[in-house]
Short mmCIF file of C-alpha atoms in Angstrom, two decimals:
data_model
loop_
_atom_site.label_atom_id
_atom_site.label_comp_id
_atom_site.label_asym_id
_atom_site.label_seq_id
_atom_site.Cartn_x
_atom_site.Cartn_y
_atom_site.Cartn_z
CA UNK A 1 -62.52 66.17 7.80
CA UNK A 2 -64.51 66.74 4.40
CA UNK A 3 -62.43 64.08 2.61
CA UNK A 4 -62.72 61.48 5.58
CA UNK A 5 -66.38 62.16 5.40
CA UNK A 6 -66.55 61.81 1.55
CA UNK A 7 -64.57 58.50 1.83
CA UNK A 8 -66.81 57.11 4.45
CA UNK A 9 -69.88 58.00 2.51
CA UNK A 10 -68.60 56.22 -0.64
CA UNK A 11 -67.59 53.21 1.54
CA UNK A 12 -71.27 52.96 2.76
CA UNK A 13 -72.69 53.45 -0.67
CA UNK A 14 -70.43 50.65 -1.95
CA UNK A 15 -71.45 48.32 0.87
CA UNK A 16 -75.18 48.92 0.34
CA UNK A 17 -75.07 48.75 -3.40
CA UNK A 18 -72.89 45.48 -3.15
CA UNK A 19 -75.64 43.37 -1.78
CA UNK A 20 -75.90 40.50 -4.24
CA UNK A 21 -79.29 40.33 -5.96
CA UNK A 22 -80.39 36.93 -7.11
CA UNK A 23 -83.02 35.95 -9.66
CA UNK A 24 -85.29 33.29 -8.10
CA UNK A 25 -86.37 31.67 -11.24
CA UNK A 26 -84.03 30.60 -14.19
CA UNK A 27 -85.18 32.05 -17.51
CA UNK A 28 -88.20 29.96 -18.80
CA UNK A 29 -89.11 28.34 -15.40
CA UNK A 30 -91.33 30.83 -13.67
CA UNK A 31 -94.72 29.24 -13.45
CA UNK A 32 -98.23 30.76 -13.17
CA UNK A 33 -97.50 33.69 -15.40
CA UNK A 34 -99.65 34.89 -18.28
CA UNK A 35 -96.49 36.28 -19.96
CA UNK A 36 -97.26 40.06 -19.33
CA UNK A 37 -94.21 42.21 -19.12
CA UNK A 38 -94.44 44.32 -16.02
CA UNK A 39 -92.27 47.02 -14.68
CA UNK A 40 -91.20 47.56 -10.95
CA UNK A 41 -93.62 49.87 -9.33
CA UNK A 42 -92.76 51.55 -5.98
CA UNK A 43 -95.23 53.61 -4.57
CA UNK A 44 -92.93 55.37 -2.05
CA UNK A 45 -89.42 54.53 -0.95
CA UNK A 46 -89.15 51.24 0.68
CA UNK A 47 -92.37 50.03 -0.64
CA UNK A 48 -92.94 47.96 -3.75
CA UNK A 49 -96.42 47.34 -5.36
CA UNK A 50 -95.39 45.47 -8.36
CA UNK A 51 -92.60 43.38 -9.64
CA UNK A 52 -92.05 41.11 -12.72
CA UNK A 53 -90.30 38.14 -11.17
CA UNK A 54 -89.22 37.18 -7.65
CA UNK A 55 -85.83 38.48 -6.48
CA UNK A 56 -83.55 37.51 -3.58
CA UNK A 57 -81.23 40.11 -2.00
CA UNK A 58 -78.20 38.30 -0.01
CA UNK A 59 -76.93 39.87 2.99
CA UNK A 60 -73.82 37.64 4.10
CA UNK A 61 -71.66 38.16 7.22
CA UNK A 62 -67.98 37.97 6.82
CA UNK A 63 -66.85 34.53 6.29
CA UNK A 64 -64.93 34.38 9.65
CA UNK A 65 -68.07 35.22 11.57
CA UNK A 66 -70.45 33.20 9.44
CA UNK A 67 -72.45 30.63 11.02
CA UNK A 68 -74.05 27.71 8.98
CA UNK A 69 -77.56 28.98 9.63
CA UNK A 70 -79.35 31.07 6.96
CA UNK A 71 -82.85 32.84 7.25
CA UNK A 72 -84.97 33.84 4.27
CA UNK A 73 -86.77 37.08 5.16
CA UNK A 74 -90.54 37.61 3.84
CA UNK A 75 -91.63 41.35 4.09
CA UNK A 76 -95.26 42.13 4.93
CA UNK A 77 -97.49 44.57 3.38
CA UNK A 78 -100.90 43.13 3.47
CA UNK A 79 -100.20 41.24 0.24
CA UNK A 80 -100.71 44.69 -1.55
CA UNK A 81 -97.04 46.01 -1.36
CA UNK A 82 -93.73 44.74 -0.01
CA UNK A 83 -92.01 46.66 2.76
CA UNK A 84 -88.72 45.37 1.73
CA UNK A 85 -86.67 48.03 3.67
CA UNK A 86 -88.26 48.27 7.19
CA UNK A 87 -89.55 44.79 6.87
CA UNK A 88 -86.60 43.10 5.10
CA UNK A 89 -83.43 44.83 5.00
CA UNK A 90 -83.54 45.91 8.61
CA UNK A 91 -83.99 42.41 9.83
CA UNK A 92 -81.26 41.04 7.53
CA UNK A 93 -78.61 43.52 8.95
CA UNK A 94 -79.48 42.58 12.42
CA UNK A 95 -79.17 38.86 11.72
CA UNK A 96 -75.76 39.45 10.07
CA UNK A 97 -74.59 41.03 13.57
CA UNK A 98 -75.48 37.34 14.92
CA UNK A 99 -73.26 35.94 12.24
CA UNK A 100 -76.48 34.61 10.19
CA UNK A 101 -76.79 34.88 6.45
CA UNK A 102 -79.92 36.49 5.41
CA UNK A 103 -81.76 36.63 2.24
CA UNK A 104 -84.74 39.30 1.62
CA UNK A 105 -87.32 38.05 -0.83
CA UNK A 106 -89.27 40.14 -2.87
CA UNK A 107 -92.00 37.96 -4.09
CA UNK A 108 -94.77 38.29 -6.73
CA UNK A 109 -97.91 39.88 -5.02
CA UNK A 110 -101.26 38.21 -5.55
CA UNK A 111 -102.75 41.48 -6.94
CA UNK A 112 -100.25 41.36 -10.04
CA UNK A 113 -102.15 41.22 -13.39
CA UNK A 114 -99.63 38.68 -14.67
CA UNK A 115 -100.67 35.80 -12.16
CA UNK A 116 -103.07 33.22 -13.58
CA UNK A 117 -103.80 31.90 -10.03
CA UNK A 118 -103.24 34.65 -7.47
CA UNK A 119 -103.28 32.79 -4.25
CA UNK A 120 -100.21 30.48 -5.05
CA UNK A 121 -98.26 33.14 -6.79
CA UNK A 122 -96.46 34.19 -3.43
CA UNK A 123 -95.96 30.58 -2.16
CA UNK A 124 -94.33 29.53 -5.57
CA UNK A 125 -91.86 32.34 -5.03
CA UNK A 126 -91.02 31.35 -1.52
CA UNK A 127 -90.77 27.80 -2.28
CA UNK A 128 -88.46 28.46 -5.09
CA UNK A 129 -86.25 30.51 -2.97
CA UNK A 130 -85.76 28.01 -0.32
CA UNK A 131 -84.85 25.40 -3.02
CA UNK A 132 -82.46 27.84 -4.43
CA UNK A 133 -80.68 28.64 -1.22
CA UNK A 134 -80.77 25.10 -0.25
CA UNK A 135 -79.37 23.83 -3.43
CA UNK A 136 -76.46 26.19 -3.37
CA UNK A 137 -75.77 26.17 0.41
CA UNK A 138 -72.05 25.22 -0.02
CA UNK A 139 -71.58 28.34 -2.29
CA UNK A 140 -72.97 30.50 0.63
CA UNK A 141 -71.10 28.87 3.35
CA UNK A 142 -74.30 27.63 5.01
CA UNK A 143 -75.83 24.36 5.77
CA UNK A 144 -78.72 22.92 3.80
CA UNK A 145 -80.50 21.80 6.92
CA UNK A 146 -80.39 25.06 8.63
CA UNK A 147 -82.48 27.25 6.42
CA UNK A 148 -85.43 29.07 7.98
CA UNK A 149 -87.90 31.81 7.20
CA UNK A 150 -88.67 34.99 9.16
CA UNK A 151 -92.16 36.63 8.11
CA UNK A 152 -93.77 39.73 9.29
CA UNK A 153 -97.31 40.50 9.13
CA UNK A 154 -98.44 39.10 5.57
CA UNK A 155 -95.22 37.73 5.19
CA UNK A 156 -95.67 35.80 8.34
CA UNK A 157 -98.92 34.31 6.54
CA UNK A 158 -96.71 33.40 3.74
CA UNK A 159 -93.98 31.82 6.00
CA UNK A 160 -96.65 29.99 7.63
CA UNK A 161 -97.94 28.75 4.27
CA UNK A 162 -94.48 27.48 3.26
CA UNK A 163 -94.16 25.81 6.55
CA UNK A 164 -97.49 23.83 6.36
CA UNK A 165 -98.23 23.32 2.76
CA UNK A 166 -96.35 20.11 1.55
CA UNK A 167 -97.44 20.57 -2.13
CA UNK A 168 -94.52 21.67 -4.22
CA UNK A 169 -96.05 24.34 -6.54
CA UNK A 170 -92.83 25.36 -8.23
CA UNK A 171 -93.14 22.90 -11.00
CA UNK A 172 -89.29 22.75 -11.24
CA UNK A 173 -87.90 19.57 -12.83
CA UNK A 174 -84.71 17.50 -12.87
CA UNK A 175 -82.58 17.65 -9.90
CA UNK A 176 -84.73 20.27 -8.30
CA UNK A 177 -87.36 17.77 -7.44
CA UNK A 178 -85.13 16.30 -4.79
CA UNK A 179 -84.67 19.64 -3.05
CA UNK A 180 -87.15 20.10 -0.27
CA UNK A 181 -89.05 23.47 -0.16
CA UNK A 182 -89.99 23.17 3.43
CA UNK A 183 -87.95 25.52 5.97
CA UNK A 184 -86.22 23.85 8.81
CA UNK A 185 -87.64 26.60 11.15
CA UNK A 186 -89.89 29.72 11.21
CA UNK A 187 -89.94 33.07 12.93
CA UNK A 188 -93.36 34.73 12.85
CA UNK A 189 -93.63 38.50 13.78
CA UNK A 190 -97.23 39.96 14.05
CA UNK A 191 -98.39 37.32 11.66
CA UNK A 192 -101.52 37.15 9.68
CA UNK A 193 -102.85 33.60 10.33
CA UNK A 194 -106.66 33.52 10.21
CA UNK A 195 -108.30 34.71 7.26
CA UNK A 196 -111.95 34.40 8.72
CA UNK A 197 -113.28 35.94 11.73
CA UNK A 198 -109.96 37.40 13.11
CA UNK A 199 -108.56 38.26 9.53
CA UNK A 200 -106.56 41.51 8.48
CA UNK A 201 -109.12 41.90 5.75
CA UNK A 202 -106.93 43.68 3.30
CA UNK A 203 -104.39 40.64 3.52
CA UNK A 204 -107.42 38.28 2.77
CA UNK A 205 -108.94 40.24 -0.08
CA UNK A 206 -105.70 40.80 -1.69
CA UNK A 207 -104.70 36.99 -1.43
CA UNK A 208 -107.99 35.58 -2.27
CA UNK A 209 -110.13 38.06 -3.65
CA UNK A 210 -113.15 39.97 -2.45
CA UNK A 211 -115.66 37.14 -2.76
CA UNK A 212 -113.66 34.21 -1.43
CA UNK A 213 -115.77 31.20 -0.56
CA UNK A 214 -115.89 29.80 2.98
CA UNK A 215 -113.90 26.83 1.81
CA UNK A 216 -111.13 28.92 0.38
CA UNK A 217 -110.87 30.97 3.58
CA UNK A 218 -110.57 28.11 5.76
CA UNK A 219 -108.09 26.42 3.40
CA UNK A 220 -105.77 29.51 3.61
CA UNK A 221 -106.32 30.17 7.34
CA UNK A 222 -102.91 28.59 8.49
CA UNK A 223 -103.93 27.38 12.11
CA UNK A 224 -106.04 24.60 10.11
CA UNK A 225 -102.77 23.51 8.09
CA UNK A 226 -100.53 22.69 11.16
CA UNK A 227 -99.45 19.23 11.44
CA UNK A 228 -96.82 17.22 13.12
CA UNK A 229 -94.53 18.09 10.21
CA UNK A 230 -94.81 21.80 10.88
CA UNK A 231 -91.22 22.87 11.53
CA UNK A 232 -90.14 24.49 14.81
CA UNK A 233 -91.64 27.89 15.11
CA UNK A 234 -91.46 31.06 17.58
CA UNK A 235 -94.13 33.70 17.43
CA UNK A 236 -94.05 37.28 18.59
CA UNK A 237 -96.94 39.61 18.83
CA UNK A 238 -98.34 42.56 20.58
CA UNK A 239 -101.48 42.35 22.61
CA UNK A 240 -102.50 45.92 21.56
CA UNK A 241 -101.96 45.33 17.77
CA UNK A 242 -104.77 47.03 15.96
CA UNK A 243 -104.30 45.76 12.44
CA UNK A 244 -103.64 41.90 13.13
CA UNK A 245 -105.36 40.97 16.17
CA UNK A 246 -103.08 38.95 18.53
CA UNK A 247 -105.57 36.05 18.51
CA UNK A 248 -103.80 35.19 15.08
CA UNK A 249 -100.71 34.08 16.75
CA UNK A 250 -102.60 32.22 19.63
CA UNK A 251 -104.63 30.25 17.16
CA UNK A 252 -101.50 29.20 15.39
CA UNK A 253 -99.65 28.38 18.67
CA UNK A 254 -102.82 26.26 19.94
CA UNK A 255 -102.54 24.13 16.73
CA UNK A 256 -98.70 23.75 17.34
CA UNK A 257 -99.40 22.30 20.81
CA UNK A 258 -102.10 19.93 19.47
CA UNK A 259 -99.84 18.54 16.93
CA UNK A 260 -96.87 18.51 19.37
CA UNK A 261 -94.85 21.08 17.32
CA UNK A 262 -91.93 22.32 19.07
CA UNK A 263 -91.64 26.18 19.56
CA UNK A 264 -92.64 29.18 21.55
CA UNK A 265 -94.93 32.36 21.59
CA UNK A 266 -94.25 35.71 23.22
CA UNK A 267 -97.16 38.29 23.51
CA UNK A 268 -95.95 41.96 24.60
CA UNK A 269 -98.40 44.44 26.15
CA UNK A 270 -97.15 47.05 23.89
CA UNK A 271 -95.79 47.26 20.40
CA UNK A 272 -99.02 47.58 18.20
CA UNK A 273 -98.26 46.26 14.59
CA UNK A 274 -94.75 47.80 14.79
CA UNK A 275 -92.66 44.92 16.34
CA UNK A 276 -89.14 45.56 14.61
CA UNK A 277 -85.63 46.39 15.12
CA UNK A 278 -86.56 49.65 17.05
CA UNK A 279 -89.35 49.38 19.32
CA UNK A 280 -90.93 52.08 21.70
CA UNK A 281 -90.63 50.29 24.89
CA UNK A 282 -87.83 48.18 26.37
CA UNK A 283 -89.85 45.25 27.23
CA UNK A 284 -90.88 44.77 23.46
CA UNK A 285 -87.44 45.32 22.30
CA UNK A 286 -86.74 42.18 24.32
CA UNK A 287 -87.95 40.17 21.28
CA UNK A 288 -84.60 40.29 19.53
CA UNK A 289 -82.68 38.88 22.58
CA UNK A 290 -85.14 36.21 22.81
CA UNK A 291 -85.02 35.37 19.12
CA UNK A 292 -81.35 35.35 19.33
CA UNK A 293 -81.26 32.83 22.17
CA UNK A 294 -83.83 30.64 20.46
CA UNK A 295 -81.86 30.72 17.21
CA UNK A 296 -78.72 29.86 19.19
CA UNK A 297 -80.57 26.89 20.74
CA UNK A 298 -81.58 25.83 17.24
CA UNK A 299 -77.96 25.96 16.05
CA UNK A 300 -76.85 24.01 19.12
CA UNK A 301 -79.44 21.13 18.18
#
């Protein structure tokens, strides 16, 4: 029995360690950098507070089970840290059970001392990540026009940014210029949307600085950036969320309706700021089934 347990443990360790790590930026192409050499800082297991360059971690289902859809997961953490495990890997493993390829993005945080312009650093990384996966779609056995984003909390804000900001900030040249940086769809879970009256203040201060102007706050409040070009989006939020008020999702969905953007919104009475793979109530846990059905409908179209 001990030998069987040991073999099983080794197998699991190999499975975990064999997830492919992908550099988002080719050498010499990363913009918005002062050239400062930084190490990875992890404040505690599952939370990174500093990275040198953006990285993607690929979670790919078996080829026989793999659908053409792929989702880039954007972890939250208030733009102060990256909850890459609970807010990244756990979602990726769930998506794999649906046959969907998942890529967890660890992006440069706006608090990084290496950034020249703090508020566009994370956006540059997710834009480049989408371009990278889209350009290499055939290699991953996926479709270039079925690439979405899933963002939680502040990661939801970044997912909304890349869904709505049409300017390509990657500065990539050559054949990269013809590759779109806009996702085909978005899933926003307990997202930070408003950076004004209903802001999660930590996210706002970390992204824009503590003395941001009213103009800058409005510019980065994503309900003001929704247009008819915004991709199909589904939102999930808990009414009793004490960190990011539920009005954030409501404001975004109202903007979607005004601009005739297809999508849906589900607000659960319970869940606080912890809607995830494991939820305290059976009702809140339904978000995964709803999300699965919505993604299935997206694939069918």
